[in-house]
Short mmCIF file of C-alpha atoms in Angstrom, two decimals:
data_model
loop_
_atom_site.label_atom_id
_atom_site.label_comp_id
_atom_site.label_asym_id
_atom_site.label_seq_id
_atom_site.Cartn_x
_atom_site.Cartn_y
_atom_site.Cartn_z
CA UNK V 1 0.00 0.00 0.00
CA UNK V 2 1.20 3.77 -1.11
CA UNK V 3 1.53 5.58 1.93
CA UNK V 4 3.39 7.85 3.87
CA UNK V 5 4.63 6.82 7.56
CA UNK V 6 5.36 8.73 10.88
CA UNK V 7 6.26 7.99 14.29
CA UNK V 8 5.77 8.56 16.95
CA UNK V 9 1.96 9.21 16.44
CA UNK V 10 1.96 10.96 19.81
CA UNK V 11 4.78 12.67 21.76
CA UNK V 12 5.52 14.16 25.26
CA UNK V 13 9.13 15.90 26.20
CA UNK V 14 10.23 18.38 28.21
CA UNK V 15 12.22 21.81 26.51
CA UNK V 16 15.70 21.11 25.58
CA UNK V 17 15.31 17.74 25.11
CA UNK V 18 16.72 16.35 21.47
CA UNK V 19 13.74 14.42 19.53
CA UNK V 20 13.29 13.28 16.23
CA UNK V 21 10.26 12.31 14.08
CA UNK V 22 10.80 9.77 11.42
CA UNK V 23 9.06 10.09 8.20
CA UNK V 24 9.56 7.68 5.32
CA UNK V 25 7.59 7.46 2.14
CA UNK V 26 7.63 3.74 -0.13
CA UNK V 27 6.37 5.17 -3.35
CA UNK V 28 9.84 6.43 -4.61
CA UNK V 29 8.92 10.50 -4.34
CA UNK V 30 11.12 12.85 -4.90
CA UNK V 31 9.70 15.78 -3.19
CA UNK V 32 9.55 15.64 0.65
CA UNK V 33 8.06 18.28 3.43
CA UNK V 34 7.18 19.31 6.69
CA UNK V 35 4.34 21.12 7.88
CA UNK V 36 2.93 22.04 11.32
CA UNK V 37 -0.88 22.86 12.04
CA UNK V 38 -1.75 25.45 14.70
CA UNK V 39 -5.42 26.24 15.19
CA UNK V 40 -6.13 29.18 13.13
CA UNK V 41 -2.91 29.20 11.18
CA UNK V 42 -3.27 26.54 9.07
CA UNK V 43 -0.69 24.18 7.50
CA UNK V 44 2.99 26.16 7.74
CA UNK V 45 5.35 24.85 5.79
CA UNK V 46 8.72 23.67 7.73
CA UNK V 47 11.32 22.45 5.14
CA UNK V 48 11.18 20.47 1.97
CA UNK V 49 13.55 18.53 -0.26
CA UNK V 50 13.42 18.27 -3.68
CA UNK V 51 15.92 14.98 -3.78
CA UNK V 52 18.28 13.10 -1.83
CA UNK V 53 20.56 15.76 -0.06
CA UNK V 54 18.76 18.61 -0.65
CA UNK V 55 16.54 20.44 1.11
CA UNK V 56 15.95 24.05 2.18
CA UNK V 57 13.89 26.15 4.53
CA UNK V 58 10.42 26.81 4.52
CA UNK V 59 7.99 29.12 6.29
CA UNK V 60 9.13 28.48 9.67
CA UNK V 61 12.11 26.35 9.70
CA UNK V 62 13.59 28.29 12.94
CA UNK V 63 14.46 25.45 15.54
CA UNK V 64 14.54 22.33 13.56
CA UNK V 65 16.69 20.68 11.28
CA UNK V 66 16.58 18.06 8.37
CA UNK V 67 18.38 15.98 6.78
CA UNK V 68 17.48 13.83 3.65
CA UNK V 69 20.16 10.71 2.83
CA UNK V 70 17.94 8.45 1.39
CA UNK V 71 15.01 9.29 -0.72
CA UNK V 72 12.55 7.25 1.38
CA UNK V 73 13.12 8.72 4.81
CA UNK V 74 13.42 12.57 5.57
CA UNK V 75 13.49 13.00 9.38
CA UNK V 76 12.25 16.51 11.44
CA UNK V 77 14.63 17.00 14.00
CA UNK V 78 14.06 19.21 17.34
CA UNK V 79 17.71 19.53 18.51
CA UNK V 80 16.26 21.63 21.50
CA UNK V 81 12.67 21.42 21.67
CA UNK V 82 10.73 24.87 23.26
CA UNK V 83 6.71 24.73 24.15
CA UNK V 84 6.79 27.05 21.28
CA UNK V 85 6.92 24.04 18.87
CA UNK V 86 4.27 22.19 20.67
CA UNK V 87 2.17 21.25 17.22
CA UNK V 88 0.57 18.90 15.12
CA UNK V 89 3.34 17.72 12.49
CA UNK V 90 2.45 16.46 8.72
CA UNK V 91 5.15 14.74 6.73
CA UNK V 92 3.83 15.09 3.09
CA UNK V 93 5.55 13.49 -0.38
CA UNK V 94 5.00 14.19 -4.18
CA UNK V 95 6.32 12.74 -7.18
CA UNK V 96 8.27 15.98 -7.67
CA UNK V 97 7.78 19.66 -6.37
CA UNK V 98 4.81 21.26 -6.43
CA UNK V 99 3.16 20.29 -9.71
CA UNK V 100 2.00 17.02 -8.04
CA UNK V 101 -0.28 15.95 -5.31
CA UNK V 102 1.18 15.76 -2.22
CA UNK V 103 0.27 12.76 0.05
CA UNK V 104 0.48 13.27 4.11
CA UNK V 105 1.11 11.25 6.83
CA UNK V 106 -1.11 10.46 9.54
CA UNK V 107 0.92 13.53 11.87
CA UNK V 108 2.40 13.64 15.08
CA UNK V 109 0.69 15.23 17.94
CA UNK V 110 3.99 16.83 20.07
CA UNK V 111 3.59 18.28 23.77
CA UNK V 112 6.58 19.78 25.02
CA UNK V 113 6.48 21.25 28.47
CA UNK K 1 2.88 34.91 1.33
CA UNK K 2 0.23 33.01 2.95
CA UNK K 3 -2.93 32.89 0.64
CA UNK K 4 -6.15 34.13 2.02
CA UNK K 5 -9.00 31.88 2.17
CA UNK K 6 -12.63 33.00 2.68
CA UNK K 7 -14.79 32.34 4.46
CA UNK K 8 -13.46 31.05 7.55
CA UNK K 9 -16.41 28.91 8.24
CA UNK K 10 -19.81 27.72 6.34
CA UNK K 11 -22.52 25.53 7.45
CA UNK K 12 -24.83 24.19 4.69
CA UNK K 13 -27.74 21.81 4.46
CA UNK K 14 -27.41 18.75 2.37
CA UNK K 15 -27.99 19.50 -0.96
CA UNK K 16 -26.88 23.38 -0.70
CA UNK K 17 -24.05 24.94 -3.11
CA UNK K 18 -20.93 26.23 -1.39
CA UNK K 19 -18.19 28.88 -2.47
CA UNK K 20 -14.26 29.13 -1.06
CA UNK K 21 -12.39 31.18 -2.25
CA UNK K 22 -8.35 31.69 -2.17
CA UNK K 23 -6.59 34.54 -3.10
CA UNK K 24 -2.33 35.20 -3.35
CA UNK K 25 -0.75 38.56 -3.85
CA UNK K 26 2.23 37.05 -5.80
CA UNK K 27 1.45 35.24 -9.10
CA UNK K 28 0.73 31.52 -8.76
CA UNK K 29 2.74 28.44 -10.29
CA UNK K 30 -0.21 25.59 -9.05
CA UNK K 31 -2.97 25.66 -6.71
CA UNK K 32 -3.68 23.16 -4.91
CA UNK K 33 -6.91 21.99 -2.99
CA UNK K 34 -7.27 19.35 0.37
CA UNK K 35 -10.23 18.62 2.53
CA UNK K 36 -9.23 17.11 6.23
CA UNK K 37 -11.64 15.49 8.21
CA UNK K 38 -11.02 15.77 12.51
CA UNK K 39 -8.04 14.14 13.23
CA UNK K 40 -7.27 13.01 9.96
CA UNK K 41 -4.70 13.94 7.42
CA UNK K 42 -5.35 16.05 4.77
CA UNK K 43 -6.68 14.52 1.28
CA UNK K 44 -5.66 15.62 -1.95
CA UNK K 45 -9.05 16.90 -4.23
CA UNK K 46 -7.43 18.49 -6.86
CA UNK K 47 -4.61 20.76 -8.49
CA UNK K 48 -4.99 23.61 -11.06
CA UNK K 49 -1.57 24.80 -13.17
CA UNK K 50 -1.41 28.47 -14.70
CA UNK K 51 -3.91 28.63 -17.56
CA UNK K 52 -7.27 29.69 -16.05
CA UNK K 53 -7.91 26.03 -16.20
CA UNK K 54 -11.34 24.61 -14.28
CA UNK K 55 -11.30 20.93 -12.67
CA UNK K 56 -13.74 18.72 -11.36
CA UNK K 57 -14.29 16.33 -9.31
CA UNK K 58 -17.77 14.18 -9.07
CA UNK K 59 -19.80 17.20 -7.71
CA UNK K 60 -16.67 19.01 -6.88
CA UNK K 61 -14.97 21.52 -8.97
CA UNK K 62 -12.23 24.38 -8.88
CA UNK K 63 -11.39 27.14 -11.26
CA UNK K 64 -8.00 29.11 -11.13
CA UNK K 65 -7.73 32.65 -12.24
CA UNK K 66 -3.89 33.43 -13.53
CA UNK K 67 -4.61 36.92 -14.23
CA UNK K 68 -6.33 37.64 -10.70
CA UNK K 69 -4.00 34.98 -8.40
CA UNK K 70 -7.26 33.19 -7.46
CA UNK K 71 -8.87 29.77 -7.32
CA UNK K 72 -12.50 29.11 -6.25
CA UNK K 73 -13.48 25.26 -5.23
CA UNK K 74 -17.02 24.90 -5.69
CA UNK K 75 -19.31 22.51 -3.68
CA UNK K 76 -22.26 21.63 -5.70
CA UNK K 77 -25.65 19.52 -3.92
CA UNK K 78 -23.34 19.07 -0.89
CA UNK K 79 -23.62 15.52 1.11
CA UNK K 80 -22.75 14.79 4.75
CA UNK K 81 -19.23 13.74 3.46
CA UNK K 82 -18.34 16.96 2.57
CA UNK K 83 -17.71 18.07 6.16
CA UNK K 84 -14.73 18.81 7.52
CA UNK K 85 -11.53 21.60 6.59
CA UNK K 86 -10.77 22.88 3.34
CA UNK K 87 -7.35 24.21 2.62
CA UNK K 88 -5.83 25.95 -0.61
CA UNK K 89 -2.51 25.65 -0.93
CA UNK K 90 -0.17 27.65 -3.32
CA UNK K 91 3.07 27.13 -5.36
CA UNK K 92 5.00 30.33 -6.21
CA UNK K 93 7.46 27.68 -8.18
CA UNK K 94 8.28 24.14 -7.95
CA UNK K 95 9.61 23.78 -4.42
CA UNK K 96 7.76 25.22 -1.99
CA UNK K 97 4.11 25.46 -0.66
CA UNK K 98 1.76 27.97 0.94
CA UNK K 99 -1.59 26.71 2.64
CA UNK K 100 -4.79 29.00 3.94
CA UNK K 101 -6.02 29.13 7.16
CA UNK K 102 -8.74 26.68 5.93
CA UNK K 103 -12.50 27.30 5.67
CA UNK K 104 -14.29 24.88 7.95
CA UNK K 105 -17.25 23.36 6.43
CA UNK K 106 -20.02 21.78 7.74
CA UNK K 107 -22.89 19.90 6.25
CA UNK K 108 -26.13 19.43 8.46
CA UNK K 109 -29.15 16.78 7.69
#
């Protein structure tokens, strides 16, 4: 089945402590993102990457990293996690860029406190 | 850079017409339209590339305006389905993405 994976589903951490959400994708895209949803604000778009070791920053890429060296996985990376971050996080894929769908994970719901 | 959807909110009765609307202020490379249900993911509907093109979709169609940097998806003889968010999202070029707010639509009996 096509589909795009994430885990955890569900997170709790205290600030400063390192986390990383996994994302992989098993339909051979190209294009990978990140996007967090805040009530009211939509879908903001974190970083994306148009192939294996690239990526670049989105709309708010201020306090996470990403790094993309295989095309199947493309991990979000907290490297000191604030309550400011505290969000509902989409890993999406496309064939390539934006001319495509994009399909989304099933998110991560992160606390930090 | 965020696109500006309208409304924020609708509530219909089955079998009423609905309008959102999504406007940029810098010209548009694809538009794209998802629906997301309560704690669900969103779901692709459809995407619209420059060329005032209009889509459909079973009763659900969009339209895309180049010349104005707008895109209407239009909800016709809505059903309970429809409910949930509706988000626009837009591609200044080929890497990266701009979504609404979302209009949140609702469907009664």
């Amino acid at each position: 089945e096509a589909q795009v994976t994430q885990n955890p589903r569900y997170l709790i951490t205290v600030t400063g402590k390192k986390l990383t959400v996994t994302c992989s994708q098993n339909m051979n895209h190209e294009y990978m993102s990140w996007y967090r949803q805040d009530p009211g604000l939509g879908l903001r778009q974190i970083y994306y990457s148009m192939n294996v070791e690239v990526t670049d920053k989105g709309d708010v890429p201020e306090g996470y990293k990403v790094s993309r060296k295989e095309k199947r996985n493309f991990p979000l990376i907290l490297e000191s996690p604030s309550p400011n971050q505290t969000s509902l996080y989409f890993c999406a894929s496309s064939f390539t860029g934006t001319l495509y769908e994009q399909y989304f994970g099933p998110g991560t719901r992160l606390t930090v406190t | 850079q965020q696109p500006v959807q309208s409304p924020q909110a609708v509530i219909l009765r089955e079998g009423e017409d609905a309008v959102i609307n999504c406007s940029s202020s810098k010209a548009l490379y694809s538009v794209h339209w998802y629906r997301q249900k309560h704690g669900e993911a969103p779901v692709f509907l459809m995407i619209l590339l420059k060329g005032g093109e209009q889509k459909g979709h079973e009763k659900i169609s969009a339209s895309f305006n180049e010349k104005k940097q707008q895109s209407s998806l239009y909800l016709t003889a809505s059903q309970l389905s429809y409910s949930g968010t509706y988000f626009c999202g837009t591609a200044y070029n080929n890497n990266d993405m701009r979504f609404g707010a979302g209009t949140r639509l609702t469907v009664k009996p």
